[in-house]
Amino acid sequence: MDRRHCRRAGRTVVALGLVLGLGTAAGGCTRRAAAEGVAGAGGDAVTVLRHAADTLRGAGSSKAGTSMEMATGGTRVTIRGKGVYDYTRRLGQLTVVLPEDPAGASEHRPITELLAPGALFMKNRGAGVPADKWVRVDTSTLSDGNLVTGGATDPYAAAEVLRGTRSARLVGRTEVGGTRVRHYRGTADLNRAADAASAENRAPLRAAAKGFAAAEVPFDAYLDDEGRIRKLRQHFSFVNGREKTAVAVASTTLLYEFGTPVDVRLPRPGDIYAGRIAENQPAH
C-alpha cells in the first residue's frame, strides 16, 4: 500500500472510529425450542434466521472472534478482535487489535472492550486518556448503533439484525471450524430488526437504520444443527463525512465453544474517564 492510499485509509478509519481512537492507523426456552426445531428440520430460512438471536440466548455463552474490513477508493483496512460473550446477561469482552501503521509496524496497544446493554467501555483508548481509565460510550447516541464504531460488532446485536430478515435462501451445507453448518444468504432490514429486537437494542438499531447509507444489510449466516450462529458476515455502508464517499464495511463474527465460562466485570464509576477525549487527525 503506497503512502497516498495509506493516508486515505487513515481518513476512512478516523471517520469511522473517532470513538475507538484508531488515529492514523489505518423469550427464553420456548423460543429457543421453536428455533431449534425449525433449524434442525431444515425449515423455512427466514424463520430460522429470525430466531437465531433467541437460540444464542438459550446457548448461554461462547467464545467469539471478530473481523471488520473497511474499503474505500481501493484501500482496505482490517480490525480484528477476540474474546467471550454471555448472551443471557448481554455482557462481553473483546481484545481488539488495530491495523499496522503504513510502515508495517504496530503503533497501537490492543484495546480492551467491554460490551454491555446500552454501553461500550474501552481501555487503552489512547488520545490523552490515562492508561488506567476506561472510556464509556452510550451506544444509543451512535449513528451506527455501535455496529461498526467499536471496530467490532456486538455478537448479540449482530444476531438481532437477523430479526429483520426480509429474504433468505439456503445455499447448502458446509463446515465452520470443523462443525457442520447450514449456509444461508439473505438481506435484513434494520428498521424491521429494531421493531423486533430486545429493549436494549431497539434504539441502537433504529439509529443505525437512519445513520447508514442504506437500511438493508446483506448477510451470509452459518448455523449449526441446533440453530446456533457459528459464523455471520454482514455488509454495512455509510457515507464518509470527510470525502462524501460511500465506505463499505464487512463485519464477520465467529462463535464457538458454547458454554464457555464468562466473567465480565464492568468498571466502577471512579475508573471511568470523565475528561475530554482528544480527536485524532488523519495522516498527512
PDB file of C-alpha atoms in Angstrom:
ATOM      1  CA  MET A   1       0.000   0.000   0.000  1.00  0.00           C
ATOM      2  CA  ASP A   2       1.587   3.340  -1.013  1.00  0.00           C
ATOM      3  CA  ARG A   3       1.563   6.433   1.205  1.00  0.00           C
ATOM      4  CA  ARG A   4      -1.286   8.092  -0.726  1.00  0.00           C
ATOM      5  CA  HIS A   5      -3.506   5.073  -0.127  1.00  0.00           C
ATOM      6  CA  CYS A   6      -2.381   4.877   3.497  1.00  0.00           C
ATOM      7  CA  ARG A   7      -3.409   8.493   4.054  1.00  0.00           C
ATOM      8  CA  ARG A   8      -6.797   7.711   2.511  1.00  0.00           C
ATOM      9  CA  ALA A   9      -7.118   4.699   4.797  1.00  0.00           C
ATOM     10  CA  GLY A  10      -6.331   6.903   7.771  1.00  0.00           C
ATOM     11  CA  ARG A  11      -9.116   9.317   6.841  1.00  0.00           C
ATOM     12  CA  THR A  12     -11.543   6.442   6.406  1.00  0.00           C
ATOM     13  CA  VAL A  13     -10.752   4.889   9.761  1.00  0.00           C
ATOM     14  CA  VAL A  14     -10.882   8.228  11.566  1.00  0.00           C
ATOM     15  CA  ALA A  15     -14.285   8.954  10.045  1.00  0.00           C
ATOM     16  CA  LEU A  16     -15.486   5.530  11.124  1.00  0.00           C
ATOM     17  CA  GLY A  17     -13.879   5.204  14.516  1.00  0.00           C
ATOM     18  CA  LEU A  18     -13.276   8.501  16.324  1.00  0.00           C
ATOM     19  CA  VAL A  19     -14.731   6.858  19.399  1.00  0.00           C
ATOM     20  CA  LEU A  20     -12.415   3.877  19.079  1.00  0.00           C
ATOM     21  CA  GLY A  21      -9.371   6.103  18.597  1.00  0.00           C
ATOM     22  CA  LEU A  22      -7.833   4.427  15.579  1.00  0.00           C
ATOM     23  CA  GLY A  23      -5.831   7.533  14.756  1.00  0.00           C
ATOM     24  CA  THR A  24      -3.789   7.399  11.616  1.00  0.00           C
ATOM     25  CA  ALA A  25      -3.523   3.611  11.530  1.00  0.00           C
ATOM     26  CA  ALA A  26      -5.416   2.771   9.161  1.00  0.00           C
ATOM     27  CA  GLY A  27     -38.044 -15.141  25.199  1.00  0.00           C
ATOM     28  CA  GLY A  28     -36.300 -17.851  26.711  1.00  0.00           C
ATOM     29  CA  CYS A  29     -36.581 -21.621  26.457  1.00  0.00           C
ATOM     30  CA  THR A  30     -39.813 -21.735  24.494  1.00  0.00           C
ATOM     31  CA  ARG A  31     -38.491 -19.513  21.732  1.00  0.00           C
ATOM     32  CA  ARG A  32     -35.225 -21.449  21.704  1.00  0.00           C
ATOM     33  CA  ALA A  33     -37.025 -24.762  21.314  1.00  0.00           C
ATOM     34  CA  ALA A  34     -39.021 -23.391  18.403  1.00  0.00           C
ATOM     35  CA  ALA A  35     -35.879 -22.129  16.708  1.00  0.00           C
ATOM     36  CA  GLU A  36     -34.038 -25.412  17.198  1.00  0.00           C
ATOM     37  CA  GLY A  37     -36.974 -27.351  15.833  1.00  0.00           C
ATOM     38  CA  VAL A  38     -37.118 -25.294  12.659  1.00  0.00           C
ATOM     39  CA  ALA A  39     -33.349 -25.285  12.172  1.00  0.00           C
ATOM     40  CA  GLY A  40     -32.974 -28.977  12.854  1.00  0.00           C
ATOM     41  CA  ALA A  41     -35.662 -29.755  10.303  1.00  0.00           C
ATOM     42  CA  GLY A  42     -34.017 -27.526   7.712  1.00  0.00           C
ATOM     43  CA  GLY A  43     -37.149 -25.358   7.754  1.00  0.00           C
ATOM     44  CA  ASP A  44     -38.004 -22.003   6.277  1.00  0.00           C
ATOM     45  CA  ALA A  45     -34.823 -19.925   6.049  1.00  0.00           C
ATOM     46  CA  VAL A  46     -36.413 -16.615   7.067  1.00  0.00           C
ATOM     47  CA  THR A  47     -37.991 -18.176  10.175  1.00  0.00           C
ATOM     48  CA  VAL A  48     -34.744 -19.874  11.182  1.00  0.00           C
ATOM     49  CA  LEU A  49     -32.754 -16.652  10.906  1.00  0.00           C
ATOM     50  CA  ARG A  50     -35.277 -14.513  12.760  1.00  0.00           C
ATOM     51  CA  HIS A  51     -34.991 -16.925  15.704  1.00  0.00           C
ATOM     52  CA  ALA A  52     -31.181 -17.071  15.701  1.00  0.00           C
ATOM     53  CA  ALA A  53     -30.768 -14.460  18.470  1.00  0.00           C
ATOM     54  CA  ASP A  54     -33.161 -16.381  20.742  1.00  0.00           C
ATOM     55  CA  THR A  55     -31.192 -19.556  20.164  1.00  0.00           C
ATOM     56  CA  LEU A  56     -27.977 -17.790  21.219  1.00  0.00           C
ATOM     57  CA  ARG A  57     -29.605 -16.715  24.471  1.00  0.00           C
ATOM     58  CA  GLY A  58     -30.548 -20.319  25.096  1.00  0.00           C
ATOM     59  CA  ALA A  59     -26.940 -21.354  24.420  1.00  0.00           C
ATOM     60  CA  GLY A  60     -25.797 -19.142  27.292  1.00  0.00           C
ATOM     61  CA  SER A  61     -22.300 -18.090  26.249  1.00  0.00           C
ATOM     62  CA  SER A  62     -19.443 -18.673  23.835  1.00  0.00           C
ATOM     63  CA  LYS A  63     -16.060 -17.537  22.697  1.00  0.00           C
ATOM     64  CA  ALA A  64     -16.096 -15.004  19.862  1.00  0.00           C
ATOM     65  CA  GLY A  65     -13.817 -13.810  17.109  1.00  0.00           C
ATOM     66  CA  THR A  66     -14.473 -10.662  15.100  1.00  0.00           C
ATOM     67  CA  SER A  67     -13.122  -9.120  11.929  1.00  0.00           C
ATOM     68  CA  MET A  68     -14.093  -5.767  10.459  1.00  0.00           C
ATOM     69  CA  GLU A  69     -12.963  -4.805   6.970  1.00  0.00           C
ATOM     70  CA  MET A  70     -13.388  -1.300   5.586  1.00  0.00           C
ATOM     71  CA  ALA A  71     -12.894  -0.474   1.931  1.00  0.00           C
ATOM     72  CA  THR A  72     -12.902   2.834   0.092  1.00  0.00           C
ATOM     73  CA  GLY A  73     -11.124   4.000  -3.032  1.00  0.00           C
ATOM     74  CA  GLY A  74      -9.293   0.697  -3.427  1.00  0.00           C
ATOM     75  CA  THR A  75      -7.912   0.771   0.116  1.00  0.00           C
ATOM     76  CA  ARG A  76      -8.784  -1.951   2.630  1.00  0.00           C
ATOM     77  CA  VAL A  77      -8.250  -1.857   6.398  1.00  0.00           C
ATOM     78  CA  THR A  78      -8.957  -4.750   8.785  1.00  0.00           C
ATOM     79  CA  ILE A  79      -9.546  -4.666  12.558  1.00  0.00           C
ATOM     80  CA  ARG A  80      -9.647  -7.946  14.492  1.00  0.00           C
ATOM     81  CA  GLY A  81     -10.979  -8.924  17.894  1.00  0.00           C
ATOM     82  CA  LYS A  82     -11.201 -11.966  20.144  1.00  0.00           C
ATOM     83  CA  GLY A  83     -12.976 -12.678  23.409  1.00  0.00           C
ATOM     84  CA  VAL A  84     -16.063 -14.092  25.129  1.00  0.00           C
ATOM     85  CA  TYR A  85     -19.763 -13.253  25.334  1.00  0.00           C
ATOM     86  CA  ASP A  86     -22.601 -14.001  27.772  1.00  0.00           C
ATOM     87  CA  TYR A  87     -25.884 -13.942  25.813  1.00  0.00           C
ATOM     88  CA  THR A  88     -28.051 -14.191  28.920  1.00  0.00           C
ATOM     89  CA  ARG A  89     -26.574 -11.136  30.649  1.00  0.00           C
ATOM     90  CA  ARG A  90     -25.699  -9.420  27.358  1.00  0.00           C
ATOM     91  CA  LEU A  91     -22.110  -8.868  28.501  1.00  0.00           C
ATOM     92  CA  GLY A  92     -18.957  -9.443  26.502  1.00  0.00           C
ATOM     93  CA  GLN A  93     -15.245  -8.743  26.480  1.00  0.00           C
ATOM     94  CA  LEU A  94     -13.079  -8.395  23.394  1.00  0.00           C
ATOM     95  CA  THR A  95      -9.434  -7.597  22.768  1.00  0.00           C
ATOM     96  CA  VAL A  96      -9.347  -5.516  19.595  1.00  0.00           C
ATOM     97  CA  VAL A  97      -6.170  -5.358  17.525  1.00  0.00           C
ATOM     98  CA  LEU A  98      -5.789  -2.270  15.358  1.00  0.00           C
ATOM     99  CA  PRO A  99      -4.209  -2.126  11.888  1.00  0.00           C
ATOM    100  CA  GLU A 100      -0.482  -1.670  11.454  1.00  0.00           C
ATOM    101  CA  ASP A 101       0.907   1.719  10.557  1.00  0.00           C
ATOM    102  CA  PRO A 102       1.899   2.448   6.926  1.00  0.00           C
ATOM    103  CA  ALA A 103       5.486   1.340   7.614  1.00  0.00           C
ATOM    104  CA  GLY A 104       4.265  -2.088   8.711  1.00  0.00           C
ATOM    105  CA  ALA A 105       4.976  -1.743  12.420  1.00  0.00           C
ATOM    106  CA  SER A 106       2.241  -1.857  15.020  1.00  0.00           C
ATOM    107  CA  GLU A 107       1.871   1.531  16.737  1.00  0.00           C
ATOM    108  CA  HIS A 108      -1.071   0.716  18.967  1.00  0.00           C
ATOM    109  CA  ARG A 109      -1.609  -1.386  22.038  1.00  0.00           C
ATOM    110  CA  PRO A 110      -4.628  -3.682  21.779  1.00  0.00           C
ATOM    111  CA  ILE A 111      -7.818  -2.093  23.059  1.00  0.00           C
ATOM    112  CA  THR A 112      -9.905  -3.930  25.640  1.00  0.00           C
ATOM    113  CA  GLU A 113     -13.624  -3.520  25.019  1.00  0.00           C
ATOM    114  CA  LEU A 114     -16.465  -4.408  27.376  1.00  0.00           C
ATOM    115  CA  LEU A 115     -19.847  -4.791  25.702  1.00  0.00           C
ATOM    116  CA  ALA A 116     -22.939  -4.171  27.823  1.00  0.00           C
ATOM    117  CA  PRO A 117     -26.596  -3.273  27.236  1.00  0.00           C
ATOM    118  CA  GLY A 118     -26.587   0.329  26.027  1.00  0.00           C
ATOM    119  CA  ALA A 119     -22.889   0.909  26.642  1.00  0.00           C
ATOM    120  CA  LEU A 120     -19.399   0.298  25.282  1.00  0.00           C
ATOM    121  CA  PHE A 121     -16.373   0.554  27.583  1.00  0.00           C
ATOM    122  CA  MET A 122     -12.841   0.850  26.175  1.00  0.00           C
ATOM    123  CA  LYS A 123      -9.417   0.674  27.813  1.00  0.00           C
ATOM    124  CA  ASN A 124      -6.117   1.666  26.185  1.00  0.00           C
ATOM    125  CA  ARG A 125      -8.211   4.112  24.212  1.00  0.00           C
ATOM    126  CA  GLY A 126      -5.242   6.461  23.803  1.00  0.00           C
ATOM    127  CA  ALA A 127      -5.685  10.066  22.657  1.00  0.00           C
ATOM    128  CA  GLY A 128      -4.964  11.517  26.104  1.00  0.00           C
ATOM    129  CA  VAL A 129      -6.944   9.029  28.187  1.00  0.00           C
ATOM    130  CA  PRO A 130      -4.974   7.819  31.244  1.00  0.00           C
ATOM    131  CA  ALA A 131      -3.786   4.218  30.909  1.00  0.00           C
ATOM    132  CA  ASP A 132      -5.717   3.067  33.979  1.00  0.00           C
ATOM    133  CA  LYS A 133      -9.040   4.615  32.916  1.00  0.00           C
ATOM    134  CA  TRP A 134     -11.963   3.406  30.824  1.00  0.00           C
ATOM    135  CA  VAL A 135     -13.922   5.390  28.259  1.00  0.00           C
ATOM    136  CA  ARG A 136     -17.676   4.830  28.352  1.00  0.00           C
ATOM    137  CA  VAL A 137     -19.871   5.399  25.280  1.00  0.00           C
ATOM    138  CA  ASP A 138     -23.670   5.395  25.261  1.00  0.00           C
ATOM    139  CA  THR A 139     -24.396   3.232  22.211  1.00  0.00           C
ATOM    140  CA  SER A 140     -27.842   4.750  21.688  1.00  0.00           C
ATOM    141  CA  THR A 141     -26.112   8.023  20.742  1.00  0.00           C
ATOM    142  CA  LEU A 142     -24.048   6.471  17.935  1.00  0.00           C
ATOM    143  CA  SER A 143     -25.348   6.947  14.396  1.00  0.00           C
ATOM    144  CA  ASP A 144     -24.373   3.373  13.527  1.00  0.00           C
ATOM    145  CA  GLY A 145     -25.839   1.807  16.668  1.00  0.00           C
ATOM    146  CA  ASN A 146     -22.349   0.541  17.569  1.00  0.00           C
ATOM    147  CA  LEU A 147     -22.457  -1.985  14.752  1.00  0.00           C
ATOM    148  CA  VAL A 148     -19.156  -0.608  13.419  1.00  0.00           C
ATOM    149  CA  THR A 149     -17.880   2.225  15.643  1.00  0.00           C
ATOM    150  CA  GLY A 150     -16.100  -0.008  18.147  1.00  0.00           C
ATOM    151  CA  GLY A 151     -14.209  -1.844  15.417  1.00  0.00           C
ATOM    152  CA  ALA A 152     -16.187  -4.985  16.286  1.00  0.00           C
ATOM    153  CA  THR A 153     -19.890  -5.749  16.122  1.00  0.00           C
ATOM    154  CA  ASP A 154     -21.527  -6.811  19.380  1.00  0.00           C
ATOM    155  CA  PRO A 155     -22.291 -10.517  18.723  1.00  0.00           C
ATOM    156  CA  TYR A 156     -25.807 -10.353  20.126  1.00  0.00           C
ATOM    157  CA  ALA A 157     -26.574  -7.126  18.256  1.00  0.00           C
ATOM    158  CA  ALA A 158     -25.346  -8.795  15.065  1.00  0.00           C
ATOM    159  CA  ALA A 159     -27.738 -11.677  15.721  1.00  0.00           C
ATOM    160  CA  GLU A 160     -30.590  -9.255  16.399  1.00  0.00           C
ATOM    161  CA  VAL A 161     -30.076  -7.702  12.970  1.00  0.00           C
ATOM    162  CA  LEU A 162     -31.248 -11.062  11.621  1.00  0.00           C
ATOM    163  CA  ARG A 163     -34.643 -10.468  13.250  1.00  0.00           C
ATOM    164  CA  GLY A 164     -35.188  -8.093  10.339  1.00  0.00           C
ATOM    165  CA  THR A 165     -34.570 -10.767   7.691  1.00  0.00           C
ATOM    166  CA  ARG A 166     -36.735  -9.998   4.659  1.00  0.00           C
ATOM    167  CA  SER A 167     -35.491 -12.653   2.271  1.00  0.00           C
ATOM    168  CA  ALA A 168     -33.119 -15.593   2.583  1.00  0.00           C
ATOM    169  CA  ARG A 169     -32.283 -18.890   0.994  1.00  0.00           C
ATOM    170  CA  LEU A 170     -30.352 -21.980   1.965  1.00  0.00           C
ATOM    171  CA  VAL A 171     -27.132 -22.068  -0.052  1.00  0.00           C
ATOM    172  CA  GLY A 172     -26.080 -25.514   1.144  1.00  0.00           C
ATOM    173  CA  ARG A 173     -24.167 -27.455   3.791  1.00  0.00           C
ATOM    174  CA  THR A 174     -20.545 -26.763   4.697  1.00  0.00           C
ATOM    175  CA  GLU A 175     -18.227 -26.648   7.724  1.00  0.00           C
ATOM    176  CA  VAL A 176     -17.071 -23.834  10.023  1.00  0.00           C
ATOM    177  CA  GLY A 177     -14.298 -24.717  12.446  1.00  0.00           C
ATOM    178  CA  GLY A 178     -14.940 -28.408  11.971  1.00  0.00           C
ATOM    179  CA  THR A 179     -18.678 -28.106  12.690  1.00  0.00           C
ATOM    180  CA  ARG A 180     -21.280 -28.962  10.082  1.00  0.00           C
ATOM    181  CA  VAL A 181     -23.439 -25.930   9.338  1.00  0.00           C
ATOM    182  CA  ARG A 182     -26.148 -24.689   7.023  1.00  0.00           C
ATOM    183  CA  HIS A 183     -25.136 -21.677   4.949  1.00  0.00           C
ATOM    184  CA  TYR A 184     -27.879 -19.080   4.464  1.00  0.00           C
ATOM    185  CA  ARG A 185     -27.668 -15.956   2.332  1.00  0.00           C
ATOM    186  CA  GLY A 186     -30.140 -13.107   2.566  1.00  0.00           C
ATOM    187  CA  THR A 187     -30.955  -9.480   3.331  1.00  0.00           C
ATOM    188  CA  ALA A 188     -32.139  -7.942   6.593  1.00  0.00           C
ATOM    189  CA  ASP A 189     -33.833  -4.594   7.166  1.00  0.00           C
ATOM    190  CA  LEU A 190     -32.614  -2.566  10.148  1.00  0.00           C
ATOM    191  CA  ASN A 191     -35.983  -0.896  10.728  1.00  0.00           C
ATOM    192  CA  ARG A 192     -37.724  -4.251  10.933  1.00  0.00           C
ATOM    193  CA  ALA A 193     -34.917  -5.589  13.124  1.00  0.00           C
ATOM    194  CA  ALA A 194     -35.347  -2.666  15.532  1.00  0.00           C
ATOM    195  CA  ASP A 195     -39.073  -3.335  15.828  1.00  0.00           C
ATOM    196  CA  ALA A 196     -38.434  -6.979  16.788  1.00  0.00           C
ATOM    197  CA  ALA A 197     -35.254  -6.508  18.852  1.00  0.00           C
ATOM    198  CA  SER A 198     -34.783  -6.697  22.609  1.00  0.00           C
ATOM    199  CA  ALA A 199     -35.454  -3.481  24.513  1.00  0.00           C
ATOM    200  CA  GLU A 200     -31.737  -2.679  24.827  1.00  0.00           C
ATOM    201  CA  ASN A 201     -31.074  -2.902  21.083  1.00  0.00           C
ATOM    202  CA  ARG A 202     -34.133  -1.101  19.717  1.00  0.00           C
ATOM    203  CA  ALA A 203     -32.717   2.418  19.943  1.00  0.00           C
ATOM    204  CA  PRO A 204     -29.248   1.498  18.602  1.00  0.00           C
ATOM    205  CA  LEU A 205     -30.720  -0.401  15.640  1.00  0.00           C
ATOM    206  CA  ARG A 206     -33.103   2.470  14.836  1.00  0.00           C
ATOM    207  CA  ALA A 207     -30.108   4.829  14.920  1.00  0.00           C
ATOM    208  CA  ALA A 208     -28.247   2.517  12.544  1.00  0.00           C
ATOM    209  CA  ALA A 209     -31.229   2.413  10.177  1.00  0.00           C
ATOM    210  CA  LYS A 210     -31.029   6.211   9.917  1.00  0.00           C
ATOM    211  CA  GLY A 211     -27.254   6.571  10.062  1.00  0.00           C
ATOM    212  CA  PHE A 212     -26.174   4.105   7.399  1.00  0.00           C
ATOM    213  CA  ALA A 213     -26.335   4.851   3.700  1.00  0.00           C
ATOM    214  CA  ALA A 214     -28.868   2.006   3.389  1.00  0.00           C
ATOM    215  CA  ALA A 215     -31.084   0.240   5.935  1.00  0.00           C
ATOM    216  CA  GLU A 216     -30.724  -3.060   4.087  1.00  0.00           C
ATOM    217  CA  VAL A 217     -27.966  -5.387   5.316  1.00  0.00           C
ATOM    218  CA  PRO A 218     -26.851  -8.241   3.037  1.00  0.00           C
ATOM    219  CA  PHE A 219     -25.516 -11.190   5.017  1.00  0.00           C
ATOM    220  CA  ASP A 220     -24.216 -14.750   4.986  1.00  0.00           C
ATOM    221  CA  ALA A 221     -25.128 -16.760   8.079  1.00  0.00           C
ATOM    222  CA  TYR A 222     -23.820 -20.202   9.036  1.00  0.00           C
ATOM    223  CA  LEU A 223     -25.939 -22.051  11.621  1.00  0.00           C
ATOM    224  CA  ASP A 224     -25.307 -25.438  13.195  1.00  0.00           C
ATOM    225  CA  ASP A 225     -27.968 -28.117  13.578  1.00  0.00           C
ATOM    226  CA  GLU A 226     -29.150 -26.539  16.850  1.00  0.00           C
ATOM    227  CA  GLY A 227     -29.759 -23.204  15.151  1.00  0.00           C
ATOM    228  CA  ARG A 228     -26.759 -21.501  16.768  1.00  0.00           C
ATOM    229  CA  ILE A 229     -24.808 -18.966  14.731  1.00  0.00           C
ATOM    230  CA  ARG A 230     -21.288 -20.206  14.050  1.00  0.00           C
ATOM    231  CA  LYS A 231     -20.342 -17.522  11.541  1.00  0.00           C
ATOM    232  CA  LEU A 232     -22.110 -14.342  10.470  1.00  0.00           C
ATOM    233  CA  ARG A 233     -20.861 -11.933   7.815  1.00  0.00           C
ATOM    234  CA  GLN A 234     -22.801  -8.695   7.389  1.00  0.00           C
ATOM    235  CA  HIS A 235     -22.272  -5.816   4.952  1.00  0.00           C
ATOM    236  CA  PHE A 236     -22.878  -2.221   6.004  1.00  0.00           C
ATOM    237  CA  SER A 237     -22.464   1.011   4.054  1.00  0.00           C
ATOM    238  CA  PHE A 238     -22.052   4.550   5.381  1.00  0.00           C
ATOM    239  CA  VAL A 239     -21.060   7.913   3.958  1.00  0.00           C
ATOM    240  CA  ASN A 240     -17.578   9.156   4.826  1.00  0.00           C
ATOM    241  CA  GLY A 241     -18.182  12.637   6.221  1.00  0.00           C
ATOM    242  CA  ARG A 242     -14.796  13.908   5.094  1.00  0.00           C
ATOM    243  CA  GLU A 243     -14.945  12.878   1.454  1.00  0.00           C
ATOM    244  CA  LYS A 244     -18.696  12.221   0.985  1.00  0.00           C
ATOM    245  CA  THR A 245     -17.931   8.814  -0.461  1.00  0.00           C
ATOM    246  CA  ALA A 246     -19.555   5.527   0.424  1.00  0.00           C
ATOM    247  CA  VAL A 247     -17.497   3.288   2.683  1.00  0.00           C
ATOM    248  CA  ALA A 248     -18.169  -0.438   2.568  1.00  0.00           C
ATOM    249  CA  VAL A 249     -17.828  -2.299   5.869  1.00  0.00           C
ATOM    250  CA  ALA A 250     -17.873  -6.082   6.149  1.00  0.00           C
ATOM    251  CA  SER A 251     -18.250  -7.383   9.702  1.00  0.00           C
ATOM    252  CA  THR A 252     -17.586 -11.063  10.407  1.00  0.00           C
ATOM    253  CA  THR A 253     -18.407 -12.748  13.717  1.00  0.00           C
ATOM    254  CA  LEU A 254     -17.273 -16.271  14.623  1.00  0.00           C
ATOM    255  CA  LEU A 255     -18.875 -18.027  17.612  1.00  0.00           C
ATOM    256  CA  TYR A 256     -17.501 -21.250  19.104  1.00  0.00           C
ATOM    257  CA  GLU A 257     -17.018 -23.229  22.319  1.00  0.00           C
ATOM    258  CA  PHE A 258     -20.552 -22.599  23.552  1.00  0.00           C
ATOM    259  CA  GLY A 259     -20.950 -22.791  27.309  1.00  0.00           C
ATOM    260  CA  THR A 260     -17.552 -21.174  27.967  1.00  0.00           C
ATOM    261  CA  PRO A 261     -17.470 -19.514  31.435  1.00  0.00           C
ATOM    262  CA  VAL A 262     -17.703 -15.728  31.113  1.00  0.00           C
ATOM    263  CA  ASP A 263     -16.769 -13.347  33.924  1.00  0.00           C
ATOM    264  CA  VAL A 264     -17.183  -9.761  32.731  1.00  0.00           C
ATOM    265  CA  ARG A 265     -16.984  -7.050  35.374  1.00  0.00           C
ATOM    266  CA  LEU A 266     -17.932  -3.547  34.358  1.00  0.00           C
ATOM    267  CA  PRO A 267     -15.766  -0.623  35.529  1.00  0.00           C
ATOM    268  CA  ARG A 268     -16.601   1.224  38.711  1.00  0.00           C
ATOM    269  CA  PRO A 269     -17.634   4.888  38.282  1.00  0.00           C
ATOM    270  CA  GLY A 270     -14.262   6.030  39.608  1.00  0.00           C
ATOM    271  CA  ASP A 271     -12.453   4.052  36.912  1.00  0.00           C
ATOM    272  CA  ILE A 272     -14.242   5.821  34.048  1.00  0.00           C
ATOM    273  CA  TYR A 273     -12.503   8.770  32.391  1.00  0.00           C
ATOM    274  CA  ALA A 274     -14.583  11.932  32.631  1.00  0.00           C
ATOM    275  CA  GLY A 275     -12.276  14.310  30.772  1.00  0.00           C
ATOM    276  CA  ARG A 276     -12.292  15.446  27.170  1.00  0.00           C
ATOM    277  CA  ILE A 277     -11.160  12.935  24.562  1.00  0.00           C
ATOM    278  CA  ALA A 278      -8.684  14.279  22.018  1.00  0.00           C
ATOM    279  CA  GLU A 279      -9.659  13.974  18.376  1.00  0.00           C
ATOM    280  CA  ASN A 280      -7.269  12.016  16.183  1.00  0.00           C
ATOM    281  CA  GLN A 281      -6.131  13.550  12.946  1.00  0.00           C
ATOM    282  CA  PRO A 282      -5.548  11.738   9.654  1.00  0.00           C
ATOM    283  CA  ALA A 283      -2.099  11.260   8.249  1.00  0.00           C
ATOM    284  CA  HIS A 284      -0.622  13.971   6.036  1.00  0.00           C
TER     285      HIS A 284
END
